[in-house]
Every structure is written in C-alpha cells, then in structure tokens.
XYZ file of N, CA and C in Angstrom:
786
model
N 0.783 -1.217 -0.039
C 0.042 0.003 0.031
C 0.849 1.217 0.020
N 0.523 2.407 -0.645
C 1.321 3.561 -0.752
C 1.249 4.364 0.553
N 1.914 5.241 0.628
C 2.019 6.036 1.987
C 0.701 6.756 2.249
N 0.085 7.243 1.314
C -1.175 7.923 1.687
C -2.358 6.989 1.644
N -2.343 5.677 1.356
C -3.611 4.844 1.310
C -4.266 5.064 0.023
N -5.511 4.622 -0.015
C -6.175 4.591 -1.342
C -7.423 5.475 -1.357
N -7.502 6.563 -0.556
C -8.492 7.557 -0.617
C -8.285 8.339 -1.903
N -9.348 9.279 -2.261
C -9.295 10.045 -3.408
C -9.018 11.497 -3.137
N -9.247 11.997 -2.024
C -9.134 13.438 -1.862
C -8.369 13.743 -0.421
N -7.304 14.426 -0.569
C -6.588 14.932 0.846
C -6.922 16.367 0.930
N -7.315 16.761 2.254
C -7.356 18.170 2.569
C -5.986 18.598 2.999
N -5.531 19.870 2.604
C -4.378 20.428 2.951
C -4.417 21.725 3.612
N -4.160 21.756 4.881
C -4.398 22.911 5.633
C -2.952 23.729 5.869
N -3.148 25.020 5.393
C -1.890 25.804 5.276
C -2.018 27.033 6.223
N -0.799 27.211 6.790
C -0.631 28.463 7.601
C 0.756 28.993 7.510
N 1.014 30.214 7.910
C 2.316 30.754 7.596
C 2.867 31.385 8.938
N 4.214 31.633 8.991
C 4.826 32.422 9.951
C 6.075 33.205 9.366
N 6.439 34.173 10.107
C 7.478 35.030 9.588
C 7.358 35.812 8.365
N 6.017 36.366 8.400
C 5.744 37.038 7.066
C 5.866 38.634 7.225
N 6.329 39.101 8.382
C 6.457 40.509 8.544
C 7.722 40.969 7.848
N 7.922 42.287 7.671
C 9.106 42.844 7.038
C 10.511 42.613 7.675
N 10.388 42.543 9.080
C 11.494 42.262 9.933
C 12.077 40.851 10.022
N 11.165 39.971 9.571
C 11.525 38.511 9.842
C 12.611 37.901 8.865
N 13.574 37.190 9.390
C 14.617 36.699 8.388
C 14.196 35.459 7.437
N 13.045 34.923 7.770
C 12.550 33.787 6.982
C 11.032 33.674 7.099
N 10.502 33.460 5.794
C 8.930 33.250 5.695
C 8.666 31.839 5.475
N 7.690 31.146 6.260
C 7.547 29.775 6.232
C 6.002 29.554 6.018
N 5.659 28.609 5.131
C 4.309 28.157 4.961
C 4.239 26.629 5.184
N 3.396 26.240 5.958
C 3.404 24.769 6.369
C 2.042 24.129 5.805
N 2.027 23.091 5.269
C 0.699 22.360 4.632
C 0.537 21.094 5.506
N -0.525 20.789 6.098
C -0.907 19.686 6.833
C -1.620 18.809 5.878
N -1.178 17.530 5.324
C -1.842 16.768 4.461
C -2.622 15.542 5.026
N -3.926 15.649 5.170
C -4.646 14.690 5.838
C -5.649 13.960 4.957
N -5.993 12.796 5.397
C -7.128 12.101 4.819
C -8.416 12.460 5.806
N -9.351 13.244 5.210
C -10.486 13.714 6.059
C -11.207 12.634 6.693
N -11.442 11.476 6.106
C -12.149 10.323 6.792
C -11.357 9.719 7.919
N -10.090 9.724 7.810
C -9.318 9.047 8.809
C -8.744 9.884 9.928
N -8.268 11.072 9.390
C -7.365 11.932 10.242
C -8.153 13.074 10.873
N -9.167 13.625 10.199
C -9.652 14.932 10.686
C -10.292 14.876 12.133
N -11.024 13.853 12.331
C -11.775 13.870 13.700
C -10.703 13.382 14.701
N -9.710 12.450 14.321
C -8.795 12.140 15.356
C -7.974 13.354 15.813
N -7.455 14.139 14.807
C -6.702 15.263 15.224
C -7.523 16.355 15.837
N -8.745 16.543 15.396
C -9.415 17.476 16.091
C -9.696 17.149 17.595
N -9.927 15.770 17.838
C -10.277 15.276 19.287
C -8.977 15.492 20.088
N -7.680 15.198 19.477
C -6.447 15.322 20.143
C -6.229 16.717 20.597
N -6.389 17.605 19.675
C -6.177 19.006 19.912
C -7.107 19.602 21.002
N -8.299 19.137 21.062
C -9.260 19.581 22.012
C -8.867 19.004 23.330
N -8.492 17.724 23.395
C -7.941 17.106 24.687
C -6.791 17.902 25.251
N -5.780 18.261 24.463
C -4.586 18.999 24.832
C -5.082 20.384 25.421
N -5.914 21.120 24.734
C -6.371 22.383 25.232
C -7.028 22.272 26.548
N -7.873 21.224 26.679
C -8.594 21.083 27.940
C -7.530 20.709 29.086
N -6.595 20.037 28.934
C -5.500 19.749 30.002
C -4.743 20.830 30.320
N -4.619 21.872 29.330
C -3.781 22.988 29.809
C -4.741 24.182 30.144
N -5.728 24.573 29.632
C -6.473 25.690 29.811
C -7.400 25.513 31.045
N -7.552 26.623 31.801
C -8.544 26.713 32.853
C -10.052 26.443 32.237
N -10.799 25.867 33.195
C -12.172 25.490 32.515
C -12.895 26.857 32.007
N -12.835 27.859 32.642
C -13.471 29.062 32.278
C -12.925 29.637 31.004
N -11.836 29.201 30.482
C -11.119 29.742 29.292
C -11.266 28.814 27.954
N -11.737 27.701 28.269
C -11.850 26.576 27.211
C -12.741 26.934 25.996
N -13.904 27.508 26.463
C -14.953 27.705 25.466
C -14.355 28.853 24.452
N -14.271 28.315 23.174
C -13.913 29.398 22.185
C -12.449 29.597 22.246
N -11.651 28.774 22.889
C -10.247 29.036 22.820
C -9.690 28.738 21.448
N -8.726 29.753 20.933
C -8.034 29.514 19.674
C -6.562 29.385 19.818
N -5.919 28.484 19.470
C -4.599 28.235 19.664
C -3.735 29.112 18.759
N -2.935 29.921 19.300
C -1.908 30.713 18.581
C -0.674 30.514 19.223
N 0.311 29.859 18.554
C 1.612 29.342 19.219
C 2.448 30.644 19.495
N 2.398 31.699 18.599
C 3.180 33.054 19.094
C 2.788 33.503 20.348
N 1.453 33.760 20.564
C 0.919 34.399 21.788
C 1.409 33.428 22.974
N 1.208 32.120 22.774
C 1.717 31.180 23.983
C 3.139 31.326 24.286
N 3.916 31.280 23.333
C 5.330 31.433 23.558
C 5.770 32.856 24.082
N 5.223 33.793 23.605
C 5.518 35.097 24.181
C 4.936 35.565 25.309
N 3.879 34.788 25.931
C 3.213 35.069 27.120
C 2.147 36.143 27.016
N 1.555 36.254 25.835
C 0.518 37.293 25.709
C -0.760 36.864 25.960
N -1.783 37.748 26.010
C -3.242 37.622 26.236
C -3.401 36.664 27.398
N -3.978 35.504 27.273
C -4.418 34.555 28.377
C -3.066 33.955 28.949
N -2.001 34.164 28.537
C -0.795 33.497 29.011
C 0.219 34.456 29.750
N -0.285 35.714 30.070
C 0.493 36.572 30.551
C 0.853 36.549 32.083
N 0.108 35.747 32.768
C 0.228 35.588 34.140
C 1.491 34.528 34.386
N 2.596 35.044 34.637
C 3.836 34.207 34.788
C 3.785 33.073 35.787
N 3.030 33.273 36.786
C 2.858 32.388 37.928
C 2.060 31.152 37.326
N 0.951 31.322 36.637
C 0.284 30.297 36.125
C 0.783 29.704 34.779
N 1.521 30.548 34.110
C 2.097 30.176 32.826
C 3.599 30.458 32.709
N 4.451 29.801 33.398
C 5.788 29.976 33.402
C 6.283 29.526 31.991
N 7.517 29.914 31.693
C 7.951 29.607 30.159
C 7.944 28.123 29.939
N 8.433 27.321 30.893
C 8.545 25.968 30.711
C 7.135 25.276 30.349
N 6.028 25.747 31.076
C 4.770 25.256 30.829
C 4.056 25.601 29.372
N 4.388 26.859 29.132
C 4.086 27.331 27.770
C 4.683 26.560 26.600
N 6.055 26.347 26.755
C 6.748 25.613 25.792
C 6.154 24.064 25.844
N 5.802 23.479 26.822
C 5.218 22.170 26.952
C 3.931 22.126 26.233
N 2.998 23.190 26.316
C 1.800 23.267 25.721
C 2.102 23.109 24.185
N 2.800 24.072 23.723
C 3.111 23.920 22.269
C 3.759 22.707 21.768
N 4.613 21.954 22.600
C 5.235 20.657 22.232
C 4.089 19.653 22.187
N 3.188 19.726 23.262
C 2.061 18.707 23.272
C 1.159 18.820 22.115
N 0.949 19.992 21.560
C 0.135 20.230 20.253
C 0.894 19.540 19.192
N 2.163 19.816 19.057
C 2.961 19.244 17.918
C 3.151 17.767 18.046
N 3.105 17.067 19.148
C 3.173 15.583 19.268
C 2.171 14.911 18.482
N 1.087 15.644 18.002
C -0.065 15.120 17.312
C 0.420 14.428 16.123
N 1.419 14.956 15.469
C 1.891 14.171 14.253
C 2.475 12.840 14.445
N 3.253 12.852 15.690
C 3.950 11.617 15.990
C 2.844 10.587 16.347
N 1.775 10.913 17.188
C 0.757 10.074 17.547
C -0.093 9.502 16.465
N -0.429 10.502 15.502
C -1.485 10.246 14.452
C -0.855 9.910 13.172
N 0.415 10.240 12.692
C 1.001 9.711 11.663
C 0.757 10.429 10.456
N 0.052 11.488 10.247
C -0.161 12.214 8.955
C 1.103 13.003 8.478
N 0.904 13.550 7.269
C 2.250 14.046 6.684
C 1.925 15.603 6.608
N 3.180 16.189 6.321
C 3.168 17.735 6.230
C 4.231 18.149 5.153
N 4.189 19.347 4.784
C 5.135 19.984 3.761
C 5.510 21.353 4.230
N 6.761 21.752 4.061
C 7.167 22.988 4.580
C 7.605 23.873 3.221
N 7.213 24.954 3.112
C 7.754 26.000 2.000
C 8.296 27.047 2.762
N 9.515 27.432 2.270
C 10.356 28.515 2.984
C 11.072 29.383 1.889
N 11.106 30.700 2.335
C 11.792 31.750 1.611
C 12.522 32.636 2.501
N 13.791 32.739 2.298
C 14.667 33.497 3.107
C 14.857 34.974 2.721
N 15.118 35.828 3.593
C 15.251 37.203 3.450
C 16.699 37.502 2.998
N 16.991 38.312 2.042
C 18.260 38.729 1.673
C 18.359 40.238 1.650
N 19.545 40.724 1.409
C 19.819 42.188 1.533
C 18.978 42.966 0.468
N 18.729 42.329 -0.617
C 17.855 43.056 -1.581
C 16.358 42.945 -1.335
N 16.061 42.231 -0.328
C 14.559 42.046 0.083
C 14.338 43.145 1.144
N 13.669 44.089 0.793
C 13.374 45.214 1.920
C 12.004 45.707 1.796
N 11.472 46.122 2.933
C 10.087 46.612 2.970
C 8.915 45.816 2.902
N 7.695 46.221 2.969
C 6.576 45.354 3.148
C 6.234 44.660 1.838
N 6.431 45.237 0.655
C 6.131 44.469 -0.515
C 7.077 43.253 -0.566
N 8.370 43.442 -0.239
C 9.204 42.247 -0.272
C 8.783 41.234 0.726
N 8.268 41.678 1.833
C 7.594 40.639 2.746
C 6.536 39.969 2.228
N 5.686 40.524 1.522
C 4.539 39.860 0.837
C 5.033 38.904 -0.261
N 6.117 39.352 -1.097
C 6.701 38.413 -2.059
C 7.233 37.284 -1.361
N 7.837 37.281 -0.232
C 8.435 36.207 0.373
C 7.332 35.191 0.884
N 6.189 35.826 1.406
C 5.069 34.971 1.817
C 4.604 34.197 0.648
N 4.365 34.888 -0.474
C 3.912 34.266 -1.759
C 4.842 33.203 -2.294
N 6.121 33.468 -2.103
C 7.101 32.421 -2.643
C 6.988 31.211 -1.645
N 6.917 31.488 -0.378
C 6.838 30.317 0.566
C 5.655 29.458 0.346
N 4.488 30.335 0.092
C 3.243 29.476 -0.248
C 3.335 28.724 -1.511
N 3.970 29.279 -2.451
C 4.304 28.559 -3.807
C 5.020 27.347 -3.486
N 6.065 27.423 -2.790
C 7.035 26.287 -2.538
C 6.182 25.181 -1.872
N 5.416 25.606 -0.776
C 4.718 24.622 -0.041
C 3.675 23.815 -0.843
N 2.813 24.532 -1.825
C 2.046 24.036 -2.571
C 2.660 22.977 -3.549
N 3.646 23.651 -4.216
C 4.536 22.545 -4.995
C 4.852 21.410 -4.322
N 5.411 21.481 -3.158
C 5.855 20.377 -2.262
C 4.651 19.458 -2.071
N 3.484 19.920 -1.700
C 2.311 19.056 -1.628
C 2.031 18.259 -2.831
N 2.091 19.044 -4.016
C 1.814 18.357 -5.403
C 2.858 17.236 -5.516
N 4.127 17.591 -5.298
C 5.265 16.626 -5.299
C 4.904 15.353 -4.483
N 4.420 15.616 -3.179
C 4.280 14.550 -2.216
C 3.117 13.626 -2.696
N 2.020 14.279 -3.143
C 0.836 13.399 -3.562
C 1.182 12.559 -4.927
N 1.930 13.267 -5.739
C 2.287 12.483 -7.042
C 3.451 11.316 -6.628
N 4.249 11.604 -5.592
C 5.232 10.666 -5.317
C 4.705 9.478 -4.424
N 3.795 9.857 -3.454
C 3.467 8.739 -2.514
C 1.917 8.406 -2.603
N 1.180 9.166 -3.288
C -0.257 8.866 -3.405
C -0.651 7.886 -4.577
N -1.763 7.355 -4.388
C -2.442 6.566 -5.391
C -2.744 7.412 -6.620
N -2.782 6.616 -7.729
C -2.857 7.309 -8.970
C -3.972 8.161 -9.069
N -4.982 7.998 -8.241
C -6.261 8.855 -8.282
C -6.259 9.837 -7.204
N -5.207 9.919 -6.346
C -5.134 10.847 -5.271
C -5.208 12.259 -5.649
N -5.961 13.203 -5.091
C -6.057 14.694 -5.288
C -5.936 15.331 -3.981
N -5.649 16.573 -3.988
C -5.673 17.495 -2.926
C -6.341 18.861 -3.068
N -6.882 19.310 -1.898
C -7.575 20.649 -2.055
C -6.932 21.452 -0.796
N -6.651 22.745 -1.179
C -6.004 23.497 -0.107
C -6.862 24.500 0.656
N -6.754 24.431 1.991
C -7.491 25.452 2.819
C -6.543 26.191 3.566
N -6.568 27.458 3.439
C -5.480 28.338 4.058
C -6.241 29.406 4.951
N -5.374 29.958 5.894
C -5.928 30.839 6.770
C -6.292 32.147 6.062
N -7.364 32.721 6.302
C -7.956 33.895 5.670
C -7.214 35.064 6.210
N -6.234 35.632 5.436
C -5.412 36.729 5.823
C -5.739 37.921 4.857
N -6.531 38.833 5.379
C -7.080 39.751 4.474
C -6.106 40.509 3.638
N -4.888 40.771 4.142
C -3.913 41.601 3.467
C -3.361 40.809 2.336
N -3.388 39.496 2.297
C -2.747 38.717 1.225
C -3.677 37.770 0.570
N -5.078 37.869 0.865
C -6.057 36.903 0.338
C -5.973 37.025 -1.185
N -6.153 38.091 -1.873
C -6.264 38.139 -3.274
C -4.910 37.701 -3.902
N -3.787 37.954 -3.343
C -2.564 37.682 -3.965
C -2.348 36.242 -3.848
N -2.745 35.676 -2.785
C -2.598 34.168 -2.608
C -3.525 33.471 -3.631
N -4.631 33.997 -3.763
C -5.522 33.332 -4.694
C -5.018 33.482 -6.176
N -4.415 34.688 -6.501
C -3.861 34.870 -7.837
C -2.698 33.968 -7.963
N -1.843 33.713 -7.033
C -0.680 32.912 -7.274
C -0.986 31.498 -7.469
N -2.140 31.085 -6.569
C -2.556 29.708 -6.637
C -3.146 29.406 -8.133
N -3.804 30.468 -8.678
C -4.385 30.213 -9.979
C -3.111 30.050 -11.060
N -2.057 30.830 -10.819
C -1.077 30.779 -11.685
C -0.260 29.272 -11.531
N -0.273 28.792 -10.416
C 0.261 27.437 -10.163
C -0.487 26.281 -11.033
N -1.913 26.580 -10.908
C -2.651 25.600 -11.488
C -2.698 25.752 -13.075
N -2.168 26.858 -13.668
C -2.485 27.100 -15.046
C -1.246 27.318 -15.880
N -0.119 27.472 -15.250
C 1.023 27.873 -16.030
C 2.246 26.777 -15.718
N 2.854 26.609 -16.871
C 4.237 25.827 -16.873
C 5.398 26.681 -16.419
N 6.111 26.083 -15.574
C 7.286 26.907 -14.948
C 8.304 26.911 -15.925
N 9.080 27.997 -15.866
C 10.382 28.260 -16.611
C 11.578 27.697 -15.903
N 11.359 27.448 -14.618
C 12.506 27.046 -13.669
C 12.622 25.520 -13.808
N 13.840 25.069 -14.202
C 13.889 23.583 -14.419
C 13.501 22.680 -13.166
N 13.803 23.176 -11.968
C 13.628 22.432 -10.729
C 12.046 22.168 -10.561
N 11.154 23.039 -11.183
C 9.690 22.940 -10.965
C 8.974 22.504 -12.236
N 9.784 22.235 -13.243
C 9.114 22.029 -14.493
C 8.255 20.863 -14.554
N 8.645 19.790 -13.696
C 7.935 18.648 -13.677
C 6.690 18.725 -12.838
N 6.406 19.800 -12.093
C 5.376 19.910 -11.097
C 4.275 20.905 -11.435
N 4.668 21.769 -12.414
C 3.737 22.667 -12.844
C 3.301 22.685 -14.396
N 2.070 22.786 -14.639
C 0.981 23.288 -13.689
C 0.518 22.236 -12.757
N -0.094 22.609 -11.686
C -0.359 21.585 -10.691
C -1.486 20.658 -11.299
N -1.338 19.275 -11.139
C -2.361 18.383 -11.685
C -3.123 17.682 -10.431
N -2.434 17.538 -9.356
C -3.053 16.788 -8.253
C -3.753 17.712 -7.361
N -3.298 19.037 -7.147
C -4.015 19.896 -6.317
C -5.088 20.624 -7.180
N -6.163 20.415 -6.793
C -7.452 20.893 -7.626
C -8.036 22.088 -7.034
N -8.808 22.653 -7.821
C -9.754 23.710 -7.356
C -8.879 25.023 -7.049
N -9.685 26.182 -6.552
C -9.051 27.180 -6.117
C -8.594 26.933 -4.612
N -7.863 27.836 -4.050
C -7.535 27.743 -2.579
C -8.844 28.264 -1.830
N -9.031 27.665 -0.853
C -10.236 27.973 0.038
C -9.691 28.520 1.346
N -10.432 29.446 1.791
C -9.966 30.315 3.052
C -10.915 30.033 4.313
N -10.384 29.884 5.339
C -11.118 29.770 6.718
C -10.359 30.565 7.822
N -11.121 30.938 8.842
C -10.528 31.430 9.958
C -9.948 30.332 10.927
N -8.919 30.796 11.621
C -8.356 29.835 12.733
C -9.512 29.498 13.749
N -10.278 30.326 14.117
C -11.325 30.295 15.028
C -12.189 29.085 14.585
N -12.422 28.965 13.372
C -13.366 27.925 12.756
C -12.742 26.663 12.378
N -11.349 26.509 12.559
C -10.740 25.349 12.061
C -9.427 24.857 12.860
N -9.857 23.862 13.774
C -8.757 23.407 14.596
C -7.455 22.879 13.742
N -7.722 22.423 12.536
C -6.529 21.924 11.832
C -5.551 23.157 11.483
N -6.235 24.343 11.189
C -5.472 25.456 10.922
C -4.788 25.871 12.062
N -5.290 25.654 13.337
C -4.519 25.897 14.590
C -3.271 25.080 14.688
N -3.466 23.873 14.370
C -2.325 22.820 14.406
C -1.278 23.342 13.334
N -1.768 23.781 12.107
C -0.706 24.274 11.167
C 0.018 25.521 11.706
N -0.717 26.447 12.518
C -0.069 27.351 13.128
C 1.038 27.065 13.924
N 0.868 26.013 14.785
C 1.873 25.497 15.546
C 3.145 25.028 14.837
N 2.962 24.345 13.707
C 3.835 23.739 12.889
C 4.763 24.858 12.317
N 3.875 25.853 11.822
C 4.578 27.049 11.147
C 5.545 27.786 12.124
N 4.926 27.898 13.279
C 5.711 28.559 14.376
C 7.087 27.924 14.656
N 7.006 26.462 14.736
C 8.145 25.661 15.058
C 9.205 25.805 13.908
N 8.737 25.623 12.782
C 9.764 25.664 11.549
C 10.268 27.129 11.367
N 9.560 28.040 11.572
C 10.028 29.507 11.549
C 11.140 29.707 12.495
N 10.890 29.319 13.710
C 12.082 29.419 14.745
C 13.198 28.521 14.293
N 12.868 27.357 13.883
C 14.053 26.514 13.606
C 14.876 27.165 12.493
N 14.332 27.458 11.315
C 15.060 28.072 10.312
C 15.666 29.525 10.392
N 15.007 30.131 11.320
C 15.578 31.469 11.761
C 16.825 31.321 12.734
N 16.934 30.034 13.346
C 18.200 29.820 14.208
C 17.900 30.104 15.611
N 16.581 30.018 16.182
C 16.338 30.169 17.540
C 16.923 29.006 18.314
N 17.436 29.263 19.385
C 18.040 28.107 20.282
C 17.025 27.239 20.832
N 15.798 27.691 21.015
C 14.750 26.830 21.548
C 13.878 26.045 20.613
N 14.377 26.101 19.215
C 13.411 25.532 18.242
C 13.480 24.074 18.059
N 14.670 23.553 18.398
C 15.046 22.017 18.157
C 13.990 21.181 18.931
N 13.655 21.300 20.222
C 12.612 20.652 20.776
C 11.291 20.498 20.133
N 10.850 21.586 19.439
C 9.631 21.762 18.786
C 9.700 20.684 17.532
N 10.945 20.740 16.783
C 10.921 19.926 15.677
C 11.009 18.537 16.082
N 11.725 18.263 17.168
C 11.678 16.892 17.778
C 10.394 16.345 18.043
N 9.456 17.368 18.654
C 8.091 16.872 18.782
C 7.307 16.529 17.552
N 7.499 17.138 16.545
C 7.088 16.818 15.356
C 7.577 15.481 14.534
N 8.897 15.359 14.636
C 9.491 14.275 13.959
C 10.250 13.317 14.658
N 10.512 13.633 15.995
C 11.402 12.653 16.694
C 12.949 13.030 16.601
N 13.767 12.772 17.493
C 15.174 13.120 17.474
C 15.886 12.455 16.250
N 15.313 11.478 15.702
C 15.909 10.928 14.507
C 16.009 11.693 13.223
N 15.146 12.826 13.207
C 14.965 13.570 11.939
C 16.250 14.534 11.820
N 17.435 13.930 11.887
C 18.688 14.702 11.792
C 18.969 15.481 10.532
N 18.422 14.962 9.368
C 18.787 15.629 8.168
C 18.311 17.088 8.133
N 17.310 17.420 8.827
C 16.886 18.841 8.876
C 17.996 19.742 9.517
N 18.779 19.180 10.208
C 19.746 19.978 11.069
C 21.114 20.247 10.321
N 21.184 19.779 8.984
C 22.477 20.117 8.308
C 22.314 21.568 7.834
N 23.301 22.372 8.256
C 23.359 23.875 7.922
C 23.765 24.187 6.596
N 22.839 23.908 5.621
C 23.167 24.099 4.276
C 22.462 25.529 3.695
N 23.048 26.244 2.985
C 22.515 27.445 2.500
C 21.680 27.022 1.276
N 20.398 27.114 1.425
C 19.511 26.632 0.358
C 19.090 27.850 -0.630
N 19.610 29.060 -0.392
C 19.251 30.041 -1.422
C 17.954 30.701 -1.037
N 17.266 31.116 -1.999
C 15.980 31.960 -1.668
C 14.885 31.124 -1.045
N 14.888 29.831 -1.360
C 13.773 29.025 -0.845
C 13.778 27.647 -1.243
N 12.930 26.945 -0.668
C 12.816 25.544 -1.182
C 11.579 24.822 -0.372
N 11.237 23.594 -0.712
C 10.216 22.858 0.033
C 10.776 21.684 0.652
N 10.238 21.094 1.700
C 10.572 19.816 2.177
C 9.280 19.108 2.470
N 9.366 17.820 2.369
C 8.135 17.010 2.556
C 8.224 16.189 3.908
N 7.409 15.293 4.067
C 7.374 14.661 5.387
C 8.534 13.975 5.887
N 9.348 13.397 5.038
C 10.596 12.755 5.448
C 11.742 13.722 5.770
N 11.423 15.040 5.535
C 12.513 15.991 5.751
C 13.678 15.911 4.705
N 13.275 15.539 3.453
C 14.130 15.552 2.437
C 13.982 16.898 1.523
N 14.944 17.628 1.416
C 14.795 18.964 0.825
C 15.005 18.784 -0.597
N 14.164 19.502 -1.427
C 14.261 19.680 -2.681
C 14.481 21.137 -3.112
N 15.637 21.536 -3.467
C 15.976 22.999 -3.375
C 16.013 23.732 -4.690
N 16.145 25.060 -4.685
C 16.290 25.942 -5.812
C 17.548 26.769 -5.539
C-alpha cells in the first residue's frame, strides 16, 4: 500500500509564519490529511490538549496561537500560572499530534536577503513560501499517493494577502514553470480547485498548522529553543533537517524532511 492509502481526496491545511518585513525567513506549512481517517482524530487530540492545559472558564472558544503562547501574551501573561516551561510544553504537546497520528506535512520556505526590503518584499516572500509549499504538496501526492489521489488547499484567511494568494494559486494551476527544478510539477495536476479560506477560530486543523509554522519558522531562523519543537513533530531521528546548508531563496521539504532546493 502507498504512503497515503487509497482515498481520493486529501485536505491540505496551510498556515504561515515569519511574514512581516523584519523576519529573516517566511514559512508556510501544509498539513496533508485524509479527512475520513485523520480529521476527527486530530480535532479530538487538539481539544484534549487544550482542555488539559487551559482553565475551565477559558476553554470555550479558545483558539490556539503558538506565538501568543510562546511570548506570554493575552491569556498567558500571568507568569505564575504560565511559566515559560509550561508554555513550551503546551506547544510541544500540540506538535506531538503528528507523531501520535502519523499524517504528513510539507514546508515551504523563503529566506530574506539584503535586496529584500520593505513590506512589498515581505509579501513576495510570503507568496514564494506559499508557492513552494503547494508545489511540495503536489510533489508529495504524486510521489506517495495513489494514481487517483487529489488534494484541496484550505488556507488561513489573511485579508492583506488573500487576493494575492488566490492569484498565485491560479498561476500554479494554469502555467508551466520556466524554472527547471519545478518544470515537472507545474502546472499543478493533483492539487485541484481554487484555494479555500477559513479563519483559525473555525478550523482546529489550521490551529495545528499554526503550531507547525511557528516551530519551523523558529528553527530556520536559528532560535536556540526551536529544536525541541521539531523533535516533537519528527522525533530526534530527524537529523537531516539539522544540516546547516545554504538553500538560497527558498525550497520545500516533505514529510521525510528531504529537501528539494532551488
């Protein structure tokens, strides 16, 4: 049996991190799931983790934002109740979902360079990371999926980038790439339809994608605390992601952490 099984449609939940002008790297993560097998299990797991960490009077309507938890913002500002170690454990407990449930993900990344300045450059990095991630998901489904496997993208509804993301997705589905490394993957064949948008408040799987994007953004930006988060996703054996190789403007990696670079 192939890695994805024999279902026909995969849902791909995308979220981003590091998209402001000051960030050194923009990351977009896609969670690739079988909606029949994975969706309910992941939603139940995430709800259980939230209930085990959040006070009873704060559980209703709670939306997981890894950046707020890490920084001690909003509900997590009381350092007595939420010391740094407990906040880190909360994030790691969310990330352990992949180890427990075994679904796949893909990461698209675009680095900031000296010639990348200002908010327009930040948006371009966001769009490039989005493109790399979607191309990576296409690659993953083609490589590991059944011959009839398809994927549909659900992204966080970010008003400032919504139209641009929709436009770039349309380009990916309709145009052949002039870049040799992507020539075999564009136009998209397995990723179908337009990109669909949802808010994190309405989608627990986008909240999990938020945690993954947070972890990878910190890892690729070189933060000292990032490795335990990546370990939570992949286990300590995922050593190939730790090789300090300059990958240029961007690339995508798939579930096995094997990079396909540009």
